[in-house]
Coordinates of C-alpha atoms and ligand atoms in Angstrom, one line a residue:
Chain R
M86 CA -0.8 106.8 155.2
T87 CA 0.4 105.5 158.5
P88 CA 0.2 101.8 159.4
A89 CA -3.1 101.3 161.3
S90 CA -2.7 97.9 163.0
N91 CA -0.1 96.4 165.2
G92 CA -0.6 92.9 164.0
G93 CA 2.1 90.8 162.3
L94 CA 3.2 91.2 158.7
T95 CA 2.9 88.8 155.8
L96 CA 6.0 87.8 153.8
A97 CA 5.3 90.4 151.1
E98 CA 4.8 93.1 153.7
K99 CA 8.1 92.2 155.4
V100 CA 10.0 92.4 152.1
L101 CA 8.4 95.6 150.9
A102 CA 9.0 97.3 154.3
R103 CA 12.6 96.3 154.0
S104 CA 12.8 97.7 150.5
A105 CA 11.3 101.0 151.6
G106 CA 13.4 101.2 154.8
L107 CA 10.3 101.2 156.9
E108 CA 9.5 99.4 160.1
R109 CA 6.2 98.2 158.8
V110 CA 3.8 98.7 155.9
V111 CA 0.0 98.0 155.4
P112 CA -1.9 96.9 152.3
G113 CA -2.9 99.9 150.2
Q114 CA 0.0 102.0 151.3
I115 CA 2.1 103.4 148.4
I116 CA 5.8 103.0 149.0
E117 CA 8.9 103.7 147.1
G118 CA 11.0 100.5 147.2
A119 CA 14.8 100.1 146.5
V120 CA 15.2 97.5 143.7
D121 CA 17.7 94.7 144.4
L122 CA 17.5 93.2 140.9
A123 CA 16.2 94.5 137.5
M124 CA 15.8 92.0 134.6
M125 CA 15.1 92.8 131.0
H126 CA 14.4 90.5 128.0
E127 CA 13.5 91.7 124.5
Q128 CA 10.9 94.0 125.8
G129 CA 13.8 95.9 127.4
A130 CA 14.5 97.4 124.0
Q131 CA 11.5 99.6 124.7
T132 CA 13.2 101.0 127.8
V133 CA 15.9 102.6 125.8
A134 CA 13.9 105.5 124.4
P135 CA 12.1 106.5 127.6
F136 CA 15.4 106.2 129.5
A137 CA 16.9 108.8 127.2
Q138 CA 13.7 111.0 127.3
M139 CA 14.0 111.0 131.1
G140 CA 17.3 112.6 130.6
A141 CA 19.0 109.7 132.4
T142 CA 22.6 109.1 131.6
R143 CA 23.8 106.3 134.0
V144 CA 22.2 103.1 135.1
W145 CA 21.8 103.2 138.9
D146 CA 23.8 100.0 139.5
P147 CA 25.1 97.9 136.5
E148 CA 25.8 95.0 138.9
R149 CA 22.0 94.7 139.6
V150 CA 20.9 94.6 136.0
V151 CA 20.5 91.4 134.0
I152 CA 19.6 91.2 130.4
A153 CA 18.5 87.8 129.1
I154 CA 17.0 87.5 125.6
D155 CA 14.7 84.5 125.2
H156 CA 11.6 85.0 123.1
W157 CA 13.3 84.9 119.7
V158 CA 16.7 83.2 120.1
P159 CA 18.5 83.1 117.8
A160 CA 16.6 86.0 116.1
S161 CA 13.9 84.4 114.0
T162 CA 12.6 87.6 112.5
E163 CA 14.2 90.9 111.4
G164 CA 12.2 92.7 114.0
A165 CA 13.7 90.5 116.7
A166 CA 17.2 91.0 115.4
V167 CA 16.7 94.7 115.7
L168 CA 15.5 94.4 119.3
H169 CA 18.6 92.3 120.1
R170 CA 20.8 94.9 118.5
I171 CA 19.2 97.7 120.5
L172 CA 19.8 95.8 123.7
R173 CA 23.5 94.9 122.9
K174 CA 24.2 98.5 122.0
F175 CA 22.5 99.8 125.2
A176 CA 24.4 97.3 127.4
A177 CA 27.7 98.3 125.8
E178 CA 27.0 102.0 126.1
K179 CA 25.9 101.9 129.7
G180 CA 28.4 99.3 130.8
L181 CA 26.0 96.5 131.7
P182 CA 28.1 93.3 132.0
H183 CA 25.4 90.7 132.7
F184 CA 24.0 90.1 129.3
Y185 CA 23.0 86.5 128.5
D186 CA 23.4 86.6 124.8
V187 CA 22.9 83.9 122.1
G188 CA 25.0 80.9 123.1
N189 CA 24.7 81.6 126.8
H190 CA 21.0 82.2 126.7
G191 CA 17.9 80.9 128.4
I192 CA 14.4 81.9 129.5
C193 CA 15.0 85.1 131.5
H194 CA 13.4 83.7 134.7
Q195 CA 15.4 80.5 134.6
I196 CA 18.6 82.6 134.0
L197 CA 17.8 84.5 137.2
A198 CA 17.0 81.4 139.2
E199 CA 20.0 79.2 138.2
N200 CA 22.5 81.9 138.5
G201 CA 21.4 83.1 141.9
W202 CA 20.4 86.6 140.8
V203 CA 17.4 86.8 143.2
V204 CA 17.9 85.9 146.9
P205 CA 15.6 85.9 150.0
G206 CA 14.4 89.4 151.0
D207 CA 15.0 90.9 147.5
L208 CA 12.7 93.2 145.6
A209 CA 13.1 92.1 142.0
V210 CA 11.4 93.5 138.9
G211 CA 11.5 92.3 135.3
T212 CA 9.9 93.3 132.0
D213 CA 8.1 90.0 131.9
S214 CA 4.8 89.0 133.6
H215 CA 6.2 85.7 134.9
T216 CA 8.9 87.4 137.0
N217 CA 6.6 86.2 139.8
M218 CA 8.5 82.9 139.5
L219 CA 11.4 84.3 141.5
G220 CA 9.2 84.8 144.5
A221 CA 10.0 81.1 145.3
M222 CA 13.3 82.5 146.7
G223 CA 11.3 84.4 149.4
A224 CA 11.6 87.6 147.4
V225 CA 9.0 90.0 146.1
A226 CA 9.4 89.6 142.3
A227 CA 7.0 91.4 140.0
G228 CA 6.6 92.1 136.3
I229 CA 6.6 95.7 135.1
G230 CA 6.4 97.5 131.8
P231 CA 9.4 98.9 129.9
T232 CA 8.7 102.6 130.6
E233 CA 8.6 101.7 134.3
M234 CA 11.8 99.7 133.8
A235 CA 13.4 102.9 132.4
A236 CA 12.6 104.7 135.6
V237 CA 14.0 101.8 137.6
L238 CA 17.2 101.9 135.6
A239 CA 17.5 105.6 136.2
L240 CA 16.6 105.7 139.9
G241 CA 17.0 102.2 141.3
K242 CA 13.5 102.7 142.8
I243 CA 9.9 102.0 142.0
W244 CA 6.6 103.0 143.4
L245 CA 4.5 100.1 144.6
K246 CA 1.2 99.7 146.3
V247 CA 1.5 97.2 149.2
P248 CA -0.7 94.3 148.2
P249 CA -3.0 92.4 150.5
T250 CA -2.0 88.8 150.8
I251 CA -3.8 85.5 150.1
Q252 CA -2.4 82.6 152.0
I253 CA -2.6 79.2 150.3
R254 CA -2.0 76.4 152.8
A255 CA -1.5 73.0 151.1
R256 CA -1.2 69.8 153.1
G257 CA -0.9 66.2 152.2
H258 CA 1.2 64.2 149.8
L259 CA 1.2 64.4 146.0
G260 CA 0.7 60.9 144.7
P261 CA 2.8 59.2 142.1
G262 CA 2.5 60.9 138.7
V263 CA 1.0 64.0 140.4
T264 CA 3.2 67.1 140.3
A265 CA 3.5 70.7 141.5
K266 CA 2.0 71.7 138.1
D267 CA -1.1 69.7 139.0
L268 CA -1.2 71.4 142.4
I269 CA -0.9 74.9 140.9
L270 CA -3.6 74.2 138.3
R271 CA -5.9 73.0 141.1
V272 CA -5.2 76.2 143.0
L273 CA -6.0 78.2 139.8
G274 CA -9.2 76.4 139.5
E275 CA -10.2 77.7 142.9
V276 CA -8.7 81.1 143.0
R277 CA -9.5 81.8 139.3
T278 CA -7.7 84.2 136.9
T279 CA -8.9 87.3 138.7
G280 CA -8.8 86.0 142.3
A281 CA -5.5 87.4 143.2
T282 CA -5.4 90.6 141.1
Y283 CA -3.0 93.2 142.7
K284 CA -2.4 90.7 145.6
S285 CA 0.5 88.7 146.9
V286 CA 0.0 84.9 147.0
E287 CA 1.9 83.2 149.9
F288 CA 2.2 79.4 149.7
T289 CA 2.7 77.5 152.9
G290 CA 1.9 74.2 154.5
S291 CA 3.5 70.7 154.7
T292 CA 3.0 70.1 150.9
I293 CA 4.9 73.2 150.0
D294 CA 7.6 72.4 152.6
G295 CA 8.1 69.1 150.8
L296 CA 8.5 70.7 147.3
S297 CA 11.9 71.1 145.7
M298 CA 13.0 74.6 144.5
P299 CA 12.2 73.8 140.9
E300 CA 8.7 72.7 142.0
R301 CA 8.3 76.0 143.9
F302 CA 9.3 77.9 140.8
T303 CA 6.5 76.2 138.9
M304 CA 4.0 77.2 141.7
C305 CA 5.1 80.8 141.9
N306 CA 5.3 81.1 138.1
M307 CA 1.6 80.6 137.7
T308 CA 0.5 83.1 140.3
T309 CA 0.7 85.4 137.3
E310 CA -2.3 83.6 135.9
M311 CA -4.2 84.5 139.1
G312 CA -3.4 88.2 138.4
A313 CA -1.1 88.3 141.4
K314 CA 1.5 91.0 141.9
C315 CA 3.8 88.4 143.4
G316 CA 3.8 84.7 144.5
M317 CA 6.0 83.7 147.4
V318 CA 7.4 80.8 149.4
G319 CA 9.1 81.6 152.7
P320 CA 12.8 80.7 152.5
D321 CA 14.0 77.5 154.2
D322 CA 16.9 75.1 154.1
K323 CA 16.1 74.1 150.6
T324 CA 16.3 77.8 149.5
F325 CA 19.6 78.3 151.2
E326 CA 21.0 75.1 149.9
Y327 CA 19.9 76.0 146.3
L328 CA 21.6 79.4 146.6
E329 CA 24.6 78.4 148.7
K330 CA 27.2 78.5 145.9
I331 CA 25.4 80.8 143.4
A332 CA 23.9 83.7 145.3
K333 CA 25.0 86.9 143.6
H334 CA 24.4 89.2 146.6
P335 CA 23.8 89.0 150.3
M336 CA 20.5 87.4 151.5
H337 CA 18.0 89.0 153.9
P338 CA 15.8 86.0 154.8
L339 CA 12.4 87.1 156.1
S340 CA 9.4 85.1 157.1
A341 CA 5.8 85.9 157.7
D342 CA 4.8 86.6 161.3
A343 CA 2.6 84.0 163.0
D344 CA 0.0 86.7 163.6
A345 CA 0.1 88.1 160.1
T346 CA -3.1 89.5 158.6
Y347 CA -4.3 87.7 155.5
E348 CA -7.1 88.9 153.3
T349 CA -8.1 85.3 152.5
Q350 CA -6.8 81.9 153.5
V351 CA -7.4 78.9 151.2
D352 CA -6.9 75.4 152.4
I353 CA -6.0 72.6 149.9
D354 CA -5.8 69.0 150.8
V355 CA -3.8 67.3 148.1
D356 CA -4.2 63.7 149.3
G357 CA -5.8 61.7 146.6
M358 CA -5.7 64.6 144.1
P359 CA -5.5 63.3 140.4
P360 CA -3.4 65.1 137.7
M361 CA -5.2 68.2 136.5
V362 CA -5.6 69.9 133.2
A363 CA -6.6 73.5 132.2
C364 CA -8.9 73.4 129.2
P365 CA -9.4 76.0 126.6
Y366 CA -9.6 79.0 126.8
S367 CA -8.4 79.9 130.2
P368 CA -5.9 78.7 132.7
D369 CA -8.6 78.5 135.4
N370 CA -10.8 76.2 133.3
V371 CA -9.4 73.3 135.3
R372 CA -10.7 69.8 135.4
P373 CA -9.3 66.5 136.7
L374 CA -7.2 65.1 133.8
P375 CA -8.8 61.6 134.0
D376 CA -12.2 63.1 133.2
V377 CA -10.9 64.9 130.2
A378 CA -9.0 61.8 129.1
R379 CA -12.3 59.9 129.0
E380 CA -13.4 62.2 126.2
H381 CA -10.5 61.1 123.9
V382 CA -9.3 64.6 123.1
K383 CA -7.0 64.2 120.1
I384 CA -4.0 66.5 119.7
D385 CA -1.9 67.8 116.8
Q386 CA 1.0 69.1 118.8
A387 CA 2.6 68.6 122.2
F388 CA 5.0 71.1 123.8
L389 CA 7.3 70.4 126.7
G390 CA 8.9 73.8 127.4
S391 CA 8.5 77.3 129.0
C392 CA 9.5 78.9 132.2
T393 CA 6.8 77.0 134.0
N394 CA 8.1 73.5 133.3
A395 CA 11.3 73.0 131.2
R396 CA 13.9 72.5 133.9
I397 CA 16.1 69.4 134.0
E398 CA 13.7 67.6 136.5
D399 CA 10.8 68.2 134.1
I400 CA 12.7 66.9 131.1
R401 CA 14.0 63.9 133.0
E402 CA 10.5 63.0 134.1
G403 CA 9.3 63.3 130.5
A404 CA 12.2 61.2 129.2
A405 CA 11.5 58.4 131.7
L406 CA 8.1 58.0 130.0
M407 CA 9.4 58.6 126.5
R408 CA 12.2 56.0 126.6
G409 CA 11.4 53.1 124.2
E410 CA 8.2 54.8 123.0
R411 CA 7.3 56.7 119.9
V412 CA 5.5 60.0 119.3
H413 CA 2.1 59.2 118.0
A414 CA 1.7 59.3 114.2
G415 CA 0.5 62.7 113.1
V416 CA 1.6 64.5 116.3
R417 CA 4.4 67.1 116.4
F418 CA 6.2 67.0 119.7
I419 CA 8.5 70.0 120.5
V420 CA 10.8 69.9 123.5
S421 CA 12.6 73.1 124.5
P422 CA 14.8 73.2 127.6
A423 CA 14.6 76.4 129.7
S424 CA 18.3 77.3 129.5
T425 CA 21.5 76.5 127.8
S426 CA 22.9 74.8 130.9
I427 CA 19.8 72.6 131.0
Y428 CA 20.3 71.8 127.3
Q429 CA 23.9 70.7 128.1
Q430 CA 22.7 68.6 131.0
C431 CA 20.2 66.9 128.7
L432 CA 23.0 66.2 126.3
R433 CA 25.2 64.7 129.0
E434 CA 22.4 62.5 130.3
G435 CA 21.4 61.3 126.8
L436 CA 17.9 62.8 127.0
I437 CA 18.1 64.6 123.7
E438 CA 18.6 61.2 122.1
V439 CA 15.7 59.8 124.0
F440 CA 13.3 62.4 122.5
T441 CA 14.7 62.6 119.0
N442 CA 14.8 58.8 118.7
A443 CA 11.1 58.9 119.6
G444 CA 10.4 61.4 116.8
A445 CA 10.3 64.6 118.8
V446 CA 12.0 67.9 117.9
F447 CA 14.5 68.9 120.6
T448 CA 15.2 72.6 120.2
N449 CA 17.7 75.1 121.6
S450 CA 16.6 76.8 124.8
S451 CA 14.1 79.7 124.3
C452 CA 10.4 80.5 125.0
S453 CA 9.9 78.5 121.8
A454 CA 6.3 77.6 121.1
C455 CA 5.0 79.1 124.3
F456 CA 3.8 82.4 122.9
G457 CA 2.8 82.0 119.3
G458 CA 5.4 84.5 117.9
N459 CA 8.5 82.3 117.2
M460 CA 8.0 78.6 116.3
G461 CA 5.6 75.7 116.8
I462 CA 2.7 78.0 115.8
L463 CA -0.8 76.4 115.7
A464 CA -3.2 76.5 112.7
P465 CA -6.9 77.2 113.3
E466 CA -8.7 74.3 115.0
E467 CA -5.5 72.6 116.0
V468 CA -5.1 71.2 119.5
C469 CA -2.0 71.3 121.6
A470 CA -1.0 69.7 124.9
S471 CA 1.4 72.1 126.6
S472 CA 3.5 72.3 129.8
S473 CA 3.4 76.1 129.7
N474 CA 1.2 78.5 131.6
R475 CA -1.4 80.2 129.3
N476 CA -4.1 79.0 126.9
F477 CA -6.0 82.1 126.1
P478 CA -7.3 82.4 122.5
G479 CA -4.4 83.1 120.1
R480 CA -1.7 82.3 122.7
M481 CA 0.1 79.8 120.5
G482 CA -1.0 81.0 117.1
A483 CA -4.5 80.9 115.6
K484 CA -7.2 82.1 117.9
E485 CA -9.4 79.0 117.2
A486 CA -6.5 76.7 118.2
R487 CA -7.2 74.9 121.5
I488 CA -4.5 74.6 124.2
Y489 CA -4.6 72.2 127.2
L490 CA -2.2 73.0 130.0
M491 CA -0.8 70.1 132.0
S492 CA 2.3 68.6 133.7
P493 CA 5.4 67.6 131.7
A494 CA 4.6 63.9 132.4
A495 CA 1.1 64.3 131.1
V496 CA 2.4 66.1 127.9
V497 CA 4.6 63.2 127.2
A498 CA 1.9 60.6 127.8
T499 CA -0.4 62.6 125.6
A500 CA 2.3 62.8 122.8
I501 CA 2.7 59.1 122.9
R502 CA -1.0 58.2 122.7
G503 CA -2.0 61.1 120.5
E504 CA -4.9 62.0 122.8
I505 CA -5.0 63.5 126.3
T506 CA -3.7 60.8 128.6
D507 CA -3.3 60.2 132.3
P508 CA 0.5 59.8 132.7
R509 CA -0.1 57.3 135.5
E510 CA -1.3 54.8 132.8
L511 CA 2.2 54.7 131.4
Q512 CA 4.2 54.7 134.5
Chain C
M178 CA -4.8 115.3 131.6
R179 CA -8.1 117.0 131.3
D180 CA -10.5 117.0 134.2
V181 CA -13.4 116.2 132.0
I182 CA -13.0 113.6 129.3
E183 CA -15.8 113.0 126.8
G184 CA -15.7 110.4 124.1
R185 CA -17.5 107.7 122.0
V186 CA -17.5 104.3 123.7
W187 CA -16.2 101.0 122.5
V188 CA -17.3 98.0 124.5
L189 CA -15.3 94.8 125.3
G190 CA -16.1 91.7 127.3
K191 CA -14.3 89.9 130.2
D192 CA -10.8 88.7 130.3
V193 CA -9.6 90.5 127.2
D194 CA -5.9 89.6 127.5
T195 CA -3.0 91.4 126.0
D196 CA -2.7 88.8 123.2
Q197 CA -6.2 89.9 122.1
I198 CA -5.2 93.6 122.3
I199 CA -1.9 93.1 120.4
S200 CA -1.1 89.6 119.1
G201 CA 2.2 88.0 120.0
K202 CA 3.2 88.1 116.3
Y203 CA 3.5 91.9 116.5
L204 CA 5.7 92.1 119.5
T205 CA 8.8 93.0 117.6
I206 CA 7.2 96.2 116.4
I207 CA 8.3 99.2 118.4
D208 CA 6.8 102.1 116.5
P209 CA 3.4 102.9 118.1
E210 CA 2.1 104.2 114.7
E211 CA 2.7 100.8 113.2
L212 CA 1.4 99.0 116.3
K213 CA -1.9 100.8 116.2
K214 CA -2.9 99.2 112.9
H215 CA -3.2 95.8 114.8
V216 CA -4.9 96.8 118.0
F217 CA -7.8 94.5 119.1
E218 CA -7.3 92.5 115.9
I219 CA -8.7 89.5 117.7
A220 CA -11.1 91.0 120.2
L221 CA -12.7 93.8 118.1
P222 CA -11.5 93.5 114.5
E223 CA -13.2 96.7 113.2
F224 CA -11.6 98.9 115.9
A225 CA -8.3 99.7 114.3
S226 CA -9.8 101.3 111.2
A227 CA -13.0 102.8 112.8
A228 CA -11.6 104.2 116.1
R229 CA -11.2 107.9 116.3
A230 CA -9.0 110.1 118.6
G231 CA -10.8 110.8 121.8
D232 CA -12.7 107.4 121.9
I233 CA -13.0 105.6 125.2
V234 CA -12.5 101.9 125.7
V235 CA -14.8 100.3 128.2
A236 CA -14.2 96.7 129.3
D237 CA -15.6 94.1 131.7
E238 CA -13.4 92.3 134.3
N239 CA -9.7 91.6 134.1
F240 CA -8.9 93.9 131.1
G241 CA -5.4 93.4 129.8
C242 CA -4.6 90.2 131.6
G243 CA -1.9 87.9 130.3
S244 CA 1.6 89.0 129.1
S245 CA 3.0 92.2 130.3
R246 CA 3.3 93.9 127.0
E247 CA 3.3 97.7 127.1
H248 CA 2.5 97.5 123.4
A249 CA -1.1 97.2 124.4
P250 CA -1.6 100.6 126.1
Q251 CA 0.9 102.2 123.7
A252 CA -1.1 101.1 120.7
L253 CA -4.3 102.4 122.3
R254 CA -2.6 105.7 123.1
A255 CA -1.3 106.0 119.6
I256 CA -4.8 105.6 118.2
G257 CA -5.8 108.5 120.4
V258 CA -7.9 106.6 123.0
S259 CA -8.5 109.1 125.8
A260 CA -9.3 106.8 128.7
L261 CA -9.8 103.2 129.7
L262 CA -12.6 102.2 131.9
A263 CA -13.0 98.6 133.2
D264 CA -14.8 96.7 135.9
S265 CA -11.3 95.6 136.8
F266 CA -7.8 95.7 135.2
A267 CA -5.0 93.2 135.3
R268 CA -2.3 94.9 137.4
I269 CA 0.5 95.4 134.8
M270 CA -2.0 96.8 132.3
F271 CA -3.2 99.3 134.8
R272 CA 0.4 100.4 135.7
N273 CA 1.5 100.6 132.1
A274 CA -1.5 102.7 131.2
I275 CA -0.9 105.1 134.1
N276 CA 2.8 105.3 133.4
L277 CA 2.1 106.2 129.8
G278 CA -0.2 109.0 131.0
L279 CA -3.4 107.2 129.8
P280 CA -6.1 107.5 132.5
A281 CA -7.4 104.1 133.6
I282 CA -10.3 103.9 135.9
E283 CA -11.4 100.8 137.6
L284 CA -15.0 100.6 138.7
R285 CA -17.4 97.7 139.2
G286 CA -20.5 98.0 137.0
V287 CA -19.0 100.4 134.5
R288 CA -19.2 97.9 131.6
A289 CA -22.9 97.5 132.2
L290 CA -23.5 101.2 132.0
F291 CA -22.6 101.4 128.3
E292 CA -23.5 100.0 124.9
K293 CA -21.3 100.4 121.8
G294 CA -21.4 103.9 120.4
D295 CA -22.7 105.6 123.5
L296 CA -21.1 108.9 124.6
A297 CA -19.3 108.9 127.9
R298 CA -18.3 111.7 130.2
I299 CA -15.6 111.1 132.8
E300 CA -15.2 113.8 135.5
M301 CA -11.8 112.9 137.1
G302 CA -12.0 115.4 140.0
A303 CA -15.6 114.7 140.9
G304 CA -15.1 111.0 140.4
R305 CA -18.1 110.5 138.2
I306 CA -18.9 108.7 135.0
T307 CA -22.0 109.4 132.9
N308 CA -23.6 107.8 129.9
L309 CA -24.7 110.9 128.0
R310 CA -27.3 108.8 126.0
T311 CA -29.1 107.3 129.0
G312 CA -28.2 109.9 131.6
R313 CA -27.1 107.1 134.0
T314 CA -24.2 108.0 136.3
I315 CA -21.9 106.1 138.6
S316 CA -19.2 107.3 141.0
F317 CA -15.7 106.2 141.6
P318 CA -13.3 107.0 144.5
P319 CA -10.7 109.6 143.5
L320 CA -7.4 108.1 142.3
P321 CA -4.5 108.1 144.8
S322 CA -2.5 111.3 144.7
Q323 CA 0.6 109.6 143.4
V324 CA -1.4 108.3 140.4
L325 CA -3.0 111.7 139.8
D326 CA 0.4 113.3 139.9
L327 CA 1.7 110.9 137.3
L328 CA -1.3 111.6 135.0
E329 CA -0.9 115.3 135.5
A330 CA 2.7 115.2 134.4
G331 CA 1.7 113.2 131.4
G332 CA 3.3 110.0 132.5
L333 CA 6.3 108.5 134.2
V334 CA 8.9 109.8 131.7
E335 CA 8.1 113.4 132.5
T336 CA 7.9 112.6 136.2
V337 CA 11.3 111.0 136.3
R338 CA 12.8 113.7 134.1
R339 CA 11.7 116.4 136.6
R340 CA 13.1 114.4 139.4
L341 CA 16.5 113.8 137.8
I342 CA 16.7 117.6 137.1
A343 CA 15.8 118.4 140.7
E344 CA 18.5 115.9 141.9
G345 CA 21.0 117.4 139.4
K346 CA 21.4 114.0 137.6
A347 CA 19.8 114.8 134.3
A348 CA 21.8 114.9 131.1
A349 CA 22.7 118.3 129.8
Q350 CA 20.1 119.4 127.3
Ligands
SF4_810 S1 8.4 80.8 128.4 FE1 6.4 81.6 127.8 S2 5.5 82.4 129.7 FE2 7.7 82.1 130.0 S3 8.7 84.0 129.6 FE3 8.7 82.8 127.7 S4 6.9 83.4 126.6 FE4 6.6 84.1 128.7

């Protein structure tokens, strides 16, 4: 198919054209892109067999492959231990040096972000659906399956259909106690869980310009919940500053053309927006948090963790509310930093003490309670307030358990009161 | 891949995510034969024991949303499911199915065409799906040639194998 229009390109189109060595691409076109970074977590163990069946012997570029185990760290089941062993053996055999193993571990997306593995202009793929998070670097970052990863490891290339782009323009200021998480929940409430399927979501506008890199990670992370292939923010001085000392390979900063063609544009005015909450059983079942708080929704567990919201900024924000307070009687509160370096930062700043003094459990860094297969699993009918990204039935354990998604500050306020609480009441 | 696929239909609703296809607690299982015992445990509990090779799964919108686990299409393929039809698929689910050589066809209104236990006929080349009980038919645009090539070859493993051989990079057999 040849490009039909002469109009400008969106950010995703620019990056994909670069990856395919083409002047321009149009939505719907199937291209073969050169991969700049390939990431695997435990699901990468399933790439080993297809890689061999393909007859592949060498990994196309060991310097562009990162393995970061995170779902069960340290291994909490025999099955997980086997997955870890398969990956260690594969990394040793194929000479893959960038393995973030137990002791140097973290949630795979956070490992990529804080070590500068994805930079502007990259095409990055990972065996996890929230690989979208890295789009905050001005890259196309997408989740793929393990068989597909085996092909990437063998060829360094991947077939992709160029997605149409939804542009989300946010303007206005987030008020005190209102965060990027509240903004992305609001967007989800409008775009819905199927609204961006196969599409690229491009965030722009003065609100996005004002967000820090960690906040942009939170935004792009949850484009996965809209079904998006990727979520992106155009690189700016904040991006370059964040990556200045850590970028692992050269950047190719690209920006959307002023006359780019968008499939849809969504305008969001954030002035006066309250904190938001996604109610069971879907991330797009979003309501203003104060409305839900009026219904006195009691909780059994609170979780401050996950790739969406467990960076040092999130934990500091939570600790500021937690200091001098106690976790409500009968509530289990689990705090899990997103990486070992964040864990160490918490230790230096005395934040671990703040949480454990209050009666919370502060765990080592991992996906932790986020996905219902490791720890912090919910019994039927239990209710959980979580800073993570999914609340489908069975996500954190029993299918009847009810999960409410909210900002880190709201999780902490809710843990203190024992029922869903507007964090602004405690600030 | 056969050009005409016929099979007994199982019907699912909207937003069946991968947790409902294969629960998070089974993610450390690699063996598809083991995985298939747990397929649809949450969404359709009788499926794992009652499904037969050749059956077709028909879902409403957003089938396979949520986490990117290939366990989901793998388990379905291990059980012998011959095709997936849905009003819409989540993107990774669609790619994973195709890459495993499992035909996945996205078509608005396909869910409403069937009830549980109906017999479906899918004509890949003609782009037609028929409910053999009611006689009702709907059409779909032919799949892109790259996707058809992948299905023809039986999936991505075989496609890449042929390519590595052609490029002289495959391991000596
Ligand atoms: S923290 Fe949760 S959403 Fe993020 S990678 Fe881990 S399991 Fe997935």
